[in-house]
Coordinates of C-alpha atoms and ligand atoms in Angstrom, one line a residue:
M1 CA 112.9 114.7 143.4
K2 CA 113.0 117.8 141.2
T3 CA 113.0 115.5 138.1
L4 CA 110.0 113.6 139.4
R5 CA 108.0 116.8 139.9
T6 CA 108.9 118.0 136.4
L7 CA 107.7 114.7 134.9
I8 CA 104.4 114.8 136.7
A9 CA 103.8 118.3 135.5
A10 CA 104.6 117.4 131.9
S11 CA 102.1 114.5 132.0
A12 CA 99.4 116.7 133.2
C13 CA 100.0 119.1 130.3
V14 CA 99.6 116.3 127.8
A15 CA 96.3 115.1 129.3
A16 CA 95.0 118.7 129.3
L17 CA 95.9 119.1 125.6
L18 CA 94.0 115.9 124.6
L19 CA 91.0 117.1 126.6
F20 CA 90.7 120.4 124.8
T21 CA 91.4 119.3 121.3
G22 CA 88.6 116.8 121.7
H23 CA 90.0 113.8 119.8
A24 CA 92.6 111.2 120.5
F25 CA 94.3 111.1 117.1
A26 CA 96.1 114.2 116.1
L27 CA 95.1 113.9 112.4
A28 CA 93.2 116.1 110.0
N29 CA 89.4 115.2 110.2
I30 CA 87.8 115.2 106.7
R31 CA 84.0 115.2 106.6
M32 CA 83.0 114.0 103.1
G33 CA 79.6 115.7 103.2
S34 CA 81.2 119.1 103.6
I35 CA 83.2 118.9 100.4
G36 CA 81.7 121.0 97.6
G37 CA 83.8 121.7 94.5
V38 CA 87.6 121.7 94.7
Q39 CA 89.0 123.2 97.9
W40 CA 92.8 124.0 98.2
V41 CA 94.5 123.9 101.6
D42 CA 98.1 125.1 101.8
C43 CA 99.8 123.3 104.6
G44 CA 102.9 125.5 104.4
A45 CA 106.1 123.7 105.4
P46 CA 105.3 120.0 105.8
S47 CA 106.1 118.1 109.0
K48 CA 107.7 114.8 109.6
D49 CA 104.4 113.1 110.3
P50 CA 100.8 113.9 109.2
S51 CA 99.4 116.3 111.7
D52 CA 96.1 117.8 112.9
G53 CA 96.1 120.4 110.2
C54 CA 97.7 118.6 107.3
P55 CA 97.4 115.0 106.2
I56 CA 100.9 115.0 104.5
G57 CA 104.1 113.8 106.3
I58 CA 107.4 113.9 104.5
G59 CA 109.6 112.0 107.1
P60 CA 112.9 112.8 108.7
V61 CA 113.9 115.2 106.0
A62 CA 111.4 117.7 107.5
N63 CA 113.7 117.9 110.6
D64 CA 117.1 118.0 108.7
G65 CA 117.2 114.2 108.2
V66 CA 118.1 112.5 104.9
M67 CA 115.1 110.3 104.2
I68 CA 111.9 111.4 102.5
N69 CA 109.2 109.0 103.8
L70 CA 106.0 110.4 102.2
T71 CA 102.9 109.5 104.3
G72 CA 99.3 110.4 104.0
A73 CA 97.0 110.0 107.1
F74 CA 93.7 111.5 108.1
D75 CA 90.4 110.7 109.8
V76 CA 87.4 110.5 107.5
D77 CA 83.7 109.9 108.1
G78 CA 83.0 107.9 105.0
S79 CA 84.6 106.5 101.8
A80 CA 87.0 108.6 99.6
W81 CA 89.5 108.3 96.9
V82 CA 93.0 109.5 97.7
F83 CA 95.5 110.9 95.1
I84 CA 99.2 111.6 95.8
A85 CA 101.0 114.0 93.4
A86 CA 104.2 116.0 93.2
H87 CA 105.6 118.8 91.2
A88 CA 109.3 119.6 90.9
P89 CA 110.6 122.1 88.3
A90 CA 114.1 120.6 88.7
I91 CA 112.7 117.3 87.3
D92 CA 110.2 118.7 84.8
P93 CA 108.6 122.1 85.1
N94 CA 105.7 121.1 82.9
V95 CA 104.6 117.9 84.5
T96 CA 102.7 117.1 87.7
F97 CA 103.5 113.5 88.7
L98 CA 100.9 111.2 90.2
W99 CA 102.0 108.4 92.6
T100 CA 100.0 105.5 91.2
K101 CA 100.1 101.8 92.0
D102 CA 102.5 101.5 89.1
G103 CA 104.8 104.2 90.4
W104 CA 105.2 107.8 89.3
R105 CA 103.2 108.8 86.2
N106 CA 102.5 112.0 84.3
L107 CA 99.1 113.1 85.7
A108 CA 98.1 114.2 82.2
D109 CA 98.5 110.6 80.9
V110 CA 96.6 108.9 83.8
D111 CA 93.0 107.8 83.9
T112 CA 92.1 109.1 87.3
F113 CA 89.0 106.8 87.5
S114 CA 91.3 103.7 87.2
D115 CA 91.8 101.8 90.4
R116 CA 95.6 102.0 89.7
S117 CA 95.6 105.8 90.0
H118 CA 94.2 106.2 93.5
W119 CA 93.9 104.7 97.0
D120 CA 90.7 104.0 98.8
A121 CA 90.0 105.6 102.1
N122 CA 87.3 104.3 104.5
S123 CA 86.1 105.5 107.9
P124 CA 87.5 106.0 110.4
T125 CA 91.1 106.5 109.5
F126 CA 93.2 106.4 106.3
R127 CA 97.0 105.8 106.6
Q128 CA 99.3 104.9 103.8
A129 CA 103.1 105.2 103.3
F130 CA 103.8 106.0 99.7
V131 CA 107.4 106.8 98.9
S132 CA 110.7 106.3 100.7
I133 CA 113.8 107.8 99.1
G134 CA 117.0 109.5 100.1
K135 CA 117.0 113.2 99.5
A136 CA 120.4 112.9 97.8
E137 CA 118.7 110.9 95.0
L138 CA 116.6 113.8 94.0
P139 CA 117.8 117.0 92.2
E140 CA 118.0 120.1 94.3
G141 CA 115.1 122.5 94.1
E142 CA 111.6 123.1 95.4
Y143 CA 109.2 120.2 95.6
T144 CA 105.4 120.5 96.1
V145 CA 103.6 117.5 97.4
Y146 CA 99.8 117.1 97.1
V147 CA 97.3 114.8 98.9
A148 CA 93.9 115.1 97.3
V149 CA 90.8 113.5 98.9
S150 CA 87.8 113.2 96.6
A151 CA 84.3 111.8 96.7
P152 CA 84.5 108.3 95.2
G153 CA 84.1 108.6 91.5
D154 CA 83.6 112.4 91.6
T155 CA 86.9 114.4 91.3
S156 CA 84.9 117.6 91.0
R157 CA 84.4 117.4 94.8
M158 CA 87.8 117.2 96.6
H159 CA 90.1 118.7 99.2
V160 CA 93.6 119.2 97.8
F161 CA 96.3 119.6 100.5
L162 CA 99.7 120.8 99.4
A163 CA 103.0 121.3 101.1
K164 CA 106.3 122.7 99.8
W165 CA 109.8 121.5 100.7
V166 CA 113.2 122.6 99.4
N167 CA 115.9 120.0 98.7
S168 CA 119.3 121.6 99.2
G169 CA 122.8 121.2 100.7
N170 CA 123.4 117.7 99.3
A171 CA 127.0 118.4 98.1
A172 CA 128.1 119.6 101.5
L173 CA 126.2 116.7 103.2
R174 CA 127.9 114.2 100.9
S175 CA 131.3 115.5 101.7
E176 CA 130.6 115.5 105.5
A177 CA 129.2 112.0 105.3
L178 CA 132.3 110.7 103.5
Q179 CA 134.4 112.2 106.3
V180 CA 132.2 110.3 108.9
L181 CA 132.8 107.1 107.0
R182 CA 136.6 107.7 106.9
D183 CA 136.6 108.5 110.6
F184 CA 134.2 105.9 111.9
N185 CA 133.8 103.1 109.4
A186 CA 136.4 102.7 106.7
Y187 CA 140.0 101.6 107.2
S188 CA 143.1 101.4 105.1
A189 CA 144.9 98.0 104.9
A190 CA 148.2 99.9 104.3
P191 CA 149.1 103.3 105.7
S192 CA 149.2 104.8 102.2
G193 CA 146.4 102.7 100.7
P194 CA 142.8 103.7 100.0
F195 CA 140.2 103.7 102.7
I196 CA 137.6 101.0 102.1
A197 CA 134.0 100.8 103.1
R198 CA 132.9 98.1 105.7
R199 CA 129.3 96.9 105.6
W200 CA 127.0 93.9 105.3
K201 CA 127.0 92.4 101.8
D202 CA 123.2 92.3 101.6
A203 CA 120.3 94.3 102.7
P204 CA 117.8 93.7 104.3
V205 CA 120.2 93.0 107.2
V206 CA 119.2 89.7 108.9
V207 CA 118.7 89.9 112.7
A208 CA 118.6 86.6 114.5
I209 CA 117.2 86.6 118.1
D210 CA 118.1 84.1 120.8
P211 CA 114.9 81.9 120.8
A212 CA 114.9 82.1 124.6
I213 CA 114.0 85.8 124.5
V214 CA 111.8 85.9 121.4
N215 CA 108.6 86.3 123.4
D216 CA 110.1 88.2 126.3
P217 CA 108.1 91.4 126.8
R218 CA 111.4 93.4 127.4
T219 CA 113.4 92.4 124.4
G220 CA 111.1 90.2 122.4
I221 CA 110.9 90.4 118.6
G222 CA 108.7 93.4 118.8
Q223 CA 111.2 95.4 120.9
V224 CA 114.0 94.6 118.5
E225 CA 111.8 95.5 115.5
N226 CA 111.1 98.8 117.1
G227 CA 114.8 99.5 117.5
V228 CA 115.7 98.6 113.9
R229 CA 112.7 100.4 112.5
Y230 CA 114.4 103.6 113.7
W231 CA 117.2 103.0 111.2
T232 CA 114.9 102.0 108.4
N233 CA 113.0 105.3 108.9
E234 CA 116.1 107.5 109.2
T235 CA 118.4 105.8 106.6
G236 CA 116.2 103.5 104.4
V237 CA 118.2 100.3 105.4
S238 CA 115.7 97.5 106.0
F239 CA 116.0 94.5 108.3
I240 CA 114.5 91.0 108.6
V241 CA 114.1 90.1 112.3
R242 CA 113.5 86.4 113.2
P243 CA 114.5 83.8 115.8
A244 CA 118.0 82.3 115.4
T245 CA 118.1 78.8 113.9
S246 CA 119.6 75.9 115.9
D247 CA 122.5 75.8 113.3
E248 CA 123.2 79.5 113.9
L249 CA 123.1 79.0 117.7
A250 CA 125.6 76.2 117.5
N251 CA 128.0 78.2 115.4
I252 CA 127.7 81.7 116.8
G253 CA 131.1 83.0 117.7
S254 CA 132.9 80.2 115.8
G255 CA 133.1 82.1 112.5
G256 CA 130.9 79.5 110.9
I257 CA 127.9 81.8 110.3
D258 CA 127.6 84.4 107.6
G259 CA 125.6 87.6 107.4
I260 CA 123.5 87.8 110.7
V261 CA 123.3 90.1 113.7
Y262 CA 122.7 87.8 116.7
V263 CA 120.8 89.4 119.7
A264 CA 120.8 87.8 123.1
Y265 CA 120.6 88.7 126.8
G266 CA 123.8 88.9 128.6
T267 CA 126.1 90.9 130.9
P268 CA 128.4 93.1 128.8
S269 CA 132.0 92.8 129.9
S270 CA 132.4 96.5 129.6
G271 CA 130.0 97.2 132.4
D272 CA 127.7 99.0 129.9
A273 CA 124.0 98.2 129.5
S274 CA 124.6 96.7 126.1
E275 CA 127.4 96.0 123.7
I276 CA 128.1 94.6 120.2
S277 CA 131.1 92.7 118.8
L278 CA 131.7 92.2 115.1
T279 CA 133.5 89.8 112.8
T280 CA 134.6 91.3 109.5
E281 CA 136.7 90.3 106.6
L282 CA 139.7 92.4 105.7
T283 CA 138.0 93.0 102.4
G284 CA 135.3 95.1 104.2
R285 CA 132.5 92.5 104.4
Y286 CA 130.8 92.0 107.7
L287 CA 130.4 88.3 108.6
S288 CA 128.5 88.4 111.9
A289 CA 127.7 90.5 114.9
R290 CA 126.8 89.5 118.4
M291 CA 124.7 92.0 120.5
L292 CA 124.3 91.6 124.2
I293 CA 121.6 93.5 126.1
D294 CA 121.6 93.5 129.9
P295 CA 118.0 92.4 130.7
A296 CA 117.8 94.9 133.5
Y297 CA 117.9 97.7 130.9
A298 CA 116.0 96.1 128.1
S299 CA 112.5 97.3 128.6
G300 CA 110.4 100.3 127.5
D301 CA 111.5 103.3 125.5
S302 CA 115.0 103.3 127.0
G303 CA 115.5 99.7 126.0
R304 CA 114.5 100.5 122.5
R305 CA 117.0 103.3 122.4
L306 CA 119.7 101.0 123.6
I307 CA 118.9 98.5 120.9
A308 CA 118.7 101.3 118.3
H309 CA 122.1 102.6 119.5
E310 CA 123.8 99.1 119.1
F311 CA 122.2 98.8 115.6
G312 CA 123.9 102.0 114.6
H313 CA 127.2 100.2 115.2
A314 CA 125.9 97.1 113.5
L315 CA 125.1 99.1 110.3
G316 CA 128.6 100.5 110.3
F317 CA 129.0 103.6 112.5
W318 CA 131.8 102.6 114.9
G319 CA 132.1 105.7 117.0
H320 CA 130.2 107.8 119.6
T321 CA 128.9 111.3 119.6
S322 CA 128.3 113.6 122.6
D323 CA 125.4 115.7 121.3
G324 CA 122.4 114.1 123.0
T325 CA 121.5 111.8 120.1
I326 CA 121.1 108.0 119.7
T327 CA 124.8 107.5 118.9
D328 CA 126.0 109.0 122.2
H329 CA 127.8 106.6 124.5
V330 CA 125.2 107.3 127.2
V331 CA 122.0 107.1 125.2
A332 CA 119.6 109.6 126.8
S333 CA 117.3 110.4 123.8
W334 CA 116.3 109.8 120.2
G335 CA 117.7 111.9 117.4
L336 CA 120.4 111.4 114.8
D337 CA 123.1 113.7 113.3
S338 CA 122.2 114.1 109.6
R339 CA 125.8 113.5 108.6
I340 CA 125.7 110.0 110.2
A341 CA 122.3 109.3 108.6
Q342 CA 123.7 110.2 105.2
A343 CA 126.9 108.1 105.8
I344 CA 124.8 105.0 106.5
W345 CA 122.5 105.8 103.5
M346 CA 125.6 106.1 101.2
L347 CA 127.1 103.0 102.7
Y348 CA 124.0 100.9 101.6
N349 CA 123.1 102.8 98.4
Q350 CA 126.3 103.9 96.8
L351 CA 129.1 101.7 98.2
A352 CA 129.8 98.0 98.3
P353 CA 131.9 96.2 100.9
G354 CA 135.6 97.0 100.1
D355 CA 134.8 100.0 97.8
P356 CA 137.2 102.9 98.1
V357 CA 135.8 105.7 100.2
P358 CA 136.6 108.9 98.3
S359 CA 137.9 111.9 100.3
Q360 CA 135.2 114.1 98.9
Ligands
ZN1 ZN1 128.1 102.4 121.4

């Protein structure tokens, strides 16, 4: 009863907040007619997602995660050009880099009037994901990210939003992530032998859903896609989600299929709401996984958390935490230990199946 009362109160607060801010989307609102000259807006520390005050989001790394997922998003009342730029003294103190349709370029070398150099924004909302990269891939130091919104064809009239972020702590994180792999992923074939990494051979990881539940509103393709998107966002590992083929259905469990995670409804033997079993080679390569979701627990946000939890195992974290995050045995909320995120990132970016896992 107490819980119910708390929930009702919280919902009322959200409704009130929306009422007083006056717009449904919590995004910066840019009115093109009001832009005169070049106006700089310092966003301070950037957030995970674009917000009301700043159209720059930098992804999980803003909350101690390991992925930089650079996003620009804002409401706009007309047409605009959008430029994305970055400055990092650790990479080159003398260069501002522009994110073009051909990748990063030296701003000084780019024709800003070319269609390749900017994105087009149109009323009512602009949203674009630009860059996704693990923070460990970038040198440590301060990074400044810019989102510039100009009048089309007139870069003398623009808003330039900037946000600063410091990349640090990568050596300690790498060491802790390797320990996570040794404790919860790798194994040694002989007591004195090297620990080796266990993972899928290829990414994107292929997820094959029982055709009987593809269109089910509880655990249809959309629900599974939401669950795996969490890991793509937090670790950069991508997935292909599709119905299982008849050949796969005939061979699931027989060892005759290679390289898929099969998802179906079922009653887990453990009595849990969901479970996963895995077939792996001694050489460290995963062959197939079978995920069972109890349909009674498959719907809504809690169902997505269950699915996300099992995909943490499917990617290679074979343990449980007890810190209120997605890898807990009893999954009460979203959230991910950065050491586990880094371990999965390293598994799919720096290690192949069977590679030795160094101790530091
Ligand atoms: Zn589990």
